XYZ file of C-alpha atoms in Angstrom:
353
model
C 5.656 -13.931 -3.130
C 3.462 -17.230 -4.386
C 0.687 -16.334 -6.100
C 1.320 -17.556 -9.490
C -2.226 -17.561 -12.458
C -1.785 -18.471 -15.580
C 0.849 -16.611 -18.103
C -1.104 -17.458 -21.834
C -4.928 -17.042 -22.842
C -6.245 -20.742 -23.897
C -5.345 -20.477 -27.608
C -2.482 -18.923 -27.848
C 0.987 -19.260 -28.796
C 3.580 -20.326 -26.381
C 5.468 -16.830 -27.636
C 3.152 -14.529 -26.462
C 2.454 -14.477 -22.772
C -1.591 -12.381 -21.577
C -1.250 -8.142 -21.370
C 0.543 -8.188 -24.123
C 1.828 -10.049 -27.539
C 5.997 -9.767 -27.317
C 7.947 -9.389 -30.524
C 7.513 -12.947 -32.686
C 9.791 -14.930 -33.553
C 10.933 -13.798 -37.904
C 11.824 -16.448 -40.040
C 13.786 -14.874 -42.443
C 15.768 -12.549 -44.712
C 12.898 -11.002 -45.599
C 10.529 -10.574 -43.246
C 13.270 -9.953 -40.845
C 13.728 -6.780 -43.605
C 9.500 -5.637 -43.527
C 10.833 -4.853 -39.553
C 13.210 -2.799 -39.999
C 13.207 1.210 -38.897
C 13.546 3.453 -36.364
C 15.969 1.818 -34.069
C 15.025 4.126 -30.578
C 14.394 2.409 -27.230
C 11.289 3.991 -26.710
C 8.846 3.299 -29.011
C 9.110 0.734 -31.399
C 7.148 -0.985 -34.903
C 6.941 -4.141 -35.754
C 5.161 -5.556 -38.772
C 2.300 -3.362 -37.435
C 0.915 -6.082 -35.070
C 3.263 -4.839 -32.216
C 5.235 -1.871 -30.130
C 7.633 -1.358 -28.002
C 7.167 1.074 -25.461
C 10.529 2.116 -22.733
C 12.021 -1.512 -24.100
C 8.039 -3.577 -23.265
C 6.568 -5.129 -26.394
C 2.564 -4.335 -26.259
C 0.237 -5.086 -28.990
C -0.188 -2.223 -32.043
C -2.744 -0.203 -30.990
C -4.758 -0.495 -34.398
C -4.197 -4.598 -34.769
C -4.535 -4.809 -30.244
C -6.290 -8.284 -30.637
C -8.761 -8.321 -27.767
C -7.577 -9.047 -24.263
C -8.869 -11.093 -21.192
C -8.162 -8.982 -18.141
C -6.512 -11.146 -15.558
C -8.766 -10.815 -12.467
C -11.752 -9.840 -14.227
C -13.931 -7.366 -11.820
C -11.787 -7.191 -9.411
C -8.963 -4.058 -10.139
C -6.030 -6.115 -9.464
C -2.735 -4.736 -9.367
C -1.607 -7.180 -11.431
C -4.269 -5.850 -14.683
C -3.094 -2.392 -14.424
C 0.628 -1.621 -14.171
C 2.197 -2.846 -17.646
C 2.726 0.936 -19.194
C 5.289 3.536 -18.059
C 3.469 7.147 -16.837
C 4.640 10.280 -17.137
C 6.586 11.353 -13.908
C 4.367 14.641 -13.273
C 7.429 16.154 -11.386
C 10.109 15.429 -14.896
C 10.830 15.262 -18.372
C 10.880 10.929 -17.422
C 8.827 8.289 -16.190
C 8.022 6.336 -13.435
C 7.246 2.580 -13.950
C 3.221 1.015 -13.107
C 5.494 -1.243 -10.318
C 7.215 2.527 -8.991
C 3.589 3.183 -8.442
C 2.410 0.727 -6.522
C 5.457 0.917 -4.407
C 5.043 3.692 -3.323
C 1.154 3.451 -3.120
C 2.435 0.317 -0.222
C 4.966 2.662 1.575
C 2.353 5.689 1.662
C -0.215 3.386 3.612
C 3.072 2.045 5.860
C 3.884 6.117 6.688
C -0.413 6.284 7.369
C -0.086 3.575 9.511
C 3.064 5.368 11.427
C 0.690 8.601 11.854
C -2.393 6.130 13.531
C -0.085 5.013 15.454
C 1.095 8.322 16.592
C -2.270 9.619 16.731
C -3.224 7.548 19.220
C -0.349 8.394 20.462
C -1.051 11.418 21.357
C -4.825 10.195 22.489
C -3.049 8.529 25.204
C -1.053 11.227 26.087
C -4.396 13.077 26.480
C -5.805 10.442 28.555
C -3.017 10.086 30.925
C -3.208 13.867 32.216
C -7.012 13.650 31.832
C -6.637 11.224 34.407
C -4.045 12.714 36.641
C -6.499 16.049 36.737
C -9.013 14.135 38.352
C -6.471 12.106 40.358
C -5.418 15.849 41.981
C -9.360 17.184 41.475
C -10.647 13.872 44.397
C -8.581 14.751 47.408
C -9.531 18.717 46.647
C -10.903 19.589 49.690
C -14.091 22.036 48.764
C -16.878 22.019 50.221
C -15.602 19.200 52.272
C -17.187 20.609 55.864
C -21.192 19.550 53.335
C -22.431 17.417 56.184
C -25.878 15.200 56.225
C -26.940 12.859 53.041
C -26.109 15.411 51.298
C -22.149 15.542 52.073
C -22.277 12.133 51.471
C -23.202 12.844 48.121
C -20.698 15.060 47.540
C -18.042 13.265 48.557
C -19.131 10.679 46.957
C -19.058 13.050 43.559
C -15.311 13.381 44.645
C -14.576 9.779 44.524
C -16.424 9.286 42.068
C -13.400 10.981 40.273
C -10.662 8.791 41.040
C -12.366 5.179 40.275
C -13.369 7.734 36.897
C -9.123 8.560 37.091
C -8.728 5.042 37.253
C -11.619 4.361 34.197
C -9.352 5.943 31.344
C -5.427 5.477 33.077
C -6.758 2.034 31.870
C -7.868 2.854 29.142
C -4.653 4.904 28.356
C -2.913 1.008 29.765
C -4.952 -0.215 26.445
C -5.129 1.319 23.672
C -1.160 1.742 24.766
C -1.152 -2.011 24.006
C -3.305 -3.421 22.494
C -4.254 -0.795 19.744
C -0.958 1.941 19.429
C 1.514 -0.562 20.168
C 0.498 -3.086 16.938
C -0.177 -0.366 14.559
C 3.576 0.966 14.901
C 5.469 -2.517 14.397
C 2.985 -4.106 11.969
C 5.634 -5.092 8.806
C 8.754 -3.560 11.044
C 10.992 -4.635 8.350
C 8.657 -2.954 4.992
C 10.850 -0.797 4.313
C 13.326 -3.222 3.508
C 11.214 -5.642 1.452
C 9.927 -3.933 -0.301
C 13.731 -2.451 -0.999
C 14.258 -5.725 -2.137
C 10.754 -5.491 -4.160
C 11.429 -2.967 -5.967
C 15.318 -4.769 -6.912
C 14.282 -7.294 -8.190
C 11.571 -6.452 -10.329
C 14.435 -3.407 -11.336
C 16.979 -5.642 -12.625
C 14.011 -7.400 -14.693
C 13.208 -3.979 -16.750
C 17.314 -3.440 -16.889
C 18.009 -7.182 -18.057
C 14.652 -6.796 -20.219
C 16.232 -3.018 -21.276
C 20.002 -4.868 -22.674
C 17.724 -7.930 -24.435
C 15.824 -5.799 -26.562
C 19.052 -3.256 -26.729
C 21.150 -6.560 -28.368
C 17.708 -7.102 -30.799
C 18.323 -2.838 -31.961
C 22.231 -4.316 -32.623
C 21.061 -7.467 -34.674
C 18.265 -5.318 -36.453
C 21.273 -2.982 -37.854
C 23.863 -6.014 -38.414
C 21.344 -7.505 -40.259
C 20.411 -3.798 -42.555
C 23.820 -3.679 -43.365
C 24.097 -7.507 -44.148
C 21.038 -7.286 -46.689
C 22.506 -3.286 -48.177
C 25.595 -5.260 -49.220
C 24.698 -8.232 -50.233
C 21.816 -6.751 -52.977
C 25.382 -3.933 -53.926
C 27.272 -6.619 -55.154
C 24.524 -8.758 -56.560
C 24.045 -4.902 -57.749
C 26.966 -5.148 -59.805
C 27.492 -8.580 -60.737
C 24.781 -8.060 -62.525
C 25.650 -5.009 -65.015
C 29.386 -6.165 -64.503
C 30.163 -3.200 -62.512
C 32.707 -4.984 -60.858
C 34.959 -8.085 -61.420
C 33.380 -10.020 -57.943
C 32.447 -13.387 -58.460
C 29.669 -16.288 -57.212
C 31.968 -16.806 -54.120
C 31.952 -13.287 -53.397
C 27.646 -13.843 -53.860
C 27.197 -16.716 -51.339
C 30.351 -15.773 -49.364
C 27.581 -12.096 -48.056
C 24.386 -14.773 -48.399
C 26.163 -16.207 -45.417
C 26.772 -13.485 -43.750
C 22.869 -12.081 -44.130
C 21.789 -15.494 -43.219
C 23.837 -15.801 -40.469
C 22.689 -12.289 -39.326
C 18.879 -12.321 -40.161
C 19.590 -16.161 -37.196
C 21.505 -13.899 -35.136
C 19.113 -10.947 -34.404
C 16.428 -14.799 -34.376
C 18.524 -15.262 -31.910
C 18.116 -11.512 -30.053
C 14.221 -12.137 -30.563
C 13.740 -15.436 -28.450
C 17.240 -14.298 -25.482
C 14.098 -10.643 -25.497
C 11.040 -12.579 -25.690
C 12.749 -15.231 -22.827
C 13.437 -11.830 -21.068
C 9.882 -9.595 -20.709
C 8.534 -13.644 -20.023
C 10.052 -13.310 -16.570
C 9.157 -10.370 -16.098
C 5.594 -10.309 -16.557
C 5.265 -13.578 -14.750
C 7.362 -11.976 -11.333
C 4.888 -8.996 -12.381
C 2.396 -10.709 -12.211
C 2.552 -12.885 -9.328
C 4.368 -9.305 -7.298
C 1.555 -7.118 -8.191
C -0.853 -10.249 -6.611
C 1.565 -9.777 -3.324
C 1.556 -5.862 -3.327
C -2.546 -6.734 -3.665
C -2.618 -9.255 -0.402
C -0.921 -7.040 2.012
C -2.193 -3.612 1.029
C -5.798 -6.080 1.832
C -3.693 -7.053 4.791
C -2.967 -3.809 5.664
C -6.352 -2.323 5.381
C -7.686 -5.574 6.874
C -5.073 -5.121 10.341
C -6.433 -0.661 10.282
C -9.668 -2.156 10.566
C -9.723 -4.396 13.490
C -7.519 -2.237 15.300
C -9.389 0.764 14.560
C -12.604 -1.787 15.742
C -10.954 -2.337 18.794
C -10.719 2.127 19.652
C -14.232 2.087 19.448
C -14.628 -0.718 21.351
C -12.906 0.859 24.465
C -14.040 4.042 23.985
C -17.544 1.635 24.587
C -15.955 0.207 27.782
C -14.357 3.527 28.805
C -18.038 5.285 28.912
C -19.130 2.487 30.540
C -17.138 2.579 33.038
C -17.390 6.272 33.605
C -20.983 4.965 33.956
C -20.757 2.579 36.671
C -18.606 4.896 39.522
C -21.342 7.851 38.871
C -24.456 5.311 39.977
C -23.178 5.339 43.367
C -23.457 9.286 42.922
C -26.971 8.572 41.762
C -28.159 7.071 44.471
C -27.107 8.943 47.328
C -29.054 12.344 45.363
C -32.090 10.112 45.058
C -31.765 9.708 49.046
C -30.302 13.656 49.886
C -33.054 14.945 52.473
C -33.128 17.990 53.569
C -35.573 17.413 56.794
C -33.643 14.393 57.698
C -30.219 16.367 57.589
C -31.867 19.344 58.960
C -32.825 16.891 61.939
C -29.500 15.707 62.374
C -27.928 18.660 62.360
C -30.149 19.930 64.870
C -30.100 16.758 67.585
C -25.555 17.724 67.719
C -26.116 21.347 67.643
C -29.252 22.344 68.927
C -28.575 25.051 72.053
C -32.265 24.606 73.853
C -35.596 23.974 72.864
C -37.750 25.806 75.837
C -38.936 29.131 74.079
C -38.256 32.836 75.422
C -41.606 34.332 77.541
C -43.257 37.986 78.277
C -41.779 39.312 80.955
C -44.032 39.089 84.027
C -44.031 42.156 86.246
């Protein structure tokens, strides 16, 4: 899978991916505090600029910047399968990439069924050829004579010739249509499984990074609350805590903020890797689908070409019949028959007394 496209739109910073905007790097405790909220991994908002759904961060719909498609006007896979879709057969969701894989595997199945269809067509041709050959040996009307008898004999011979044409047609269907359809991408399912595991592993890593972000966010909240409480206690003389305790709490809060920024950076790196592999892999799946459709089209064109050739050869088997039928001459046949079977040409006369 070697197809690569630019991952970032012009004019955006290196932390912003084309297709969605990752969680922004946080620069201080106050900034971090503004981003606190629900810790649910299914949906998370950040400064109303981004929204995280199933651990993937997208631009918030209310403030979404205009995004240019990677391949405008082409309806490319790499532009339309970033979000997850509700599973119609359950309560969960199906990843966009999984839908693309299902499309690929369905295409493989359709290809196999087409091959089986051609196999049935071959069986019909073989059976038809067998019956034609058998019929050509039938002795019915074998005693017909003259030019009509010759034409009739050619009719029977044409059946044997036609049987040979259909046998050759069935053999070519097998070698030039059925077999290529059946054998195309024999290891396709195995390759798709590897592809699925690769993207799934990246998605799992992204989910793990997101869980770390949420854990660090929660730890920062606790450190900030602890710092705020100690500061208030000192101000109203409710505690004998010294300023050293305040400094210690402030250091822990700052450390928690640094940990959160580090986790966010690791999350963004994981999302960037997943994004790039998604683009590369979906473009490869797109190429494979185009290749599959084109391959099937070419072999179905070969099928129609063989049909045309078979019709032409079948026509050639009846041309001798047509030629002999045009030569059928009842008068000539009568002459030949009379010459061979005549009993006498002296006609009877009246009896004399």
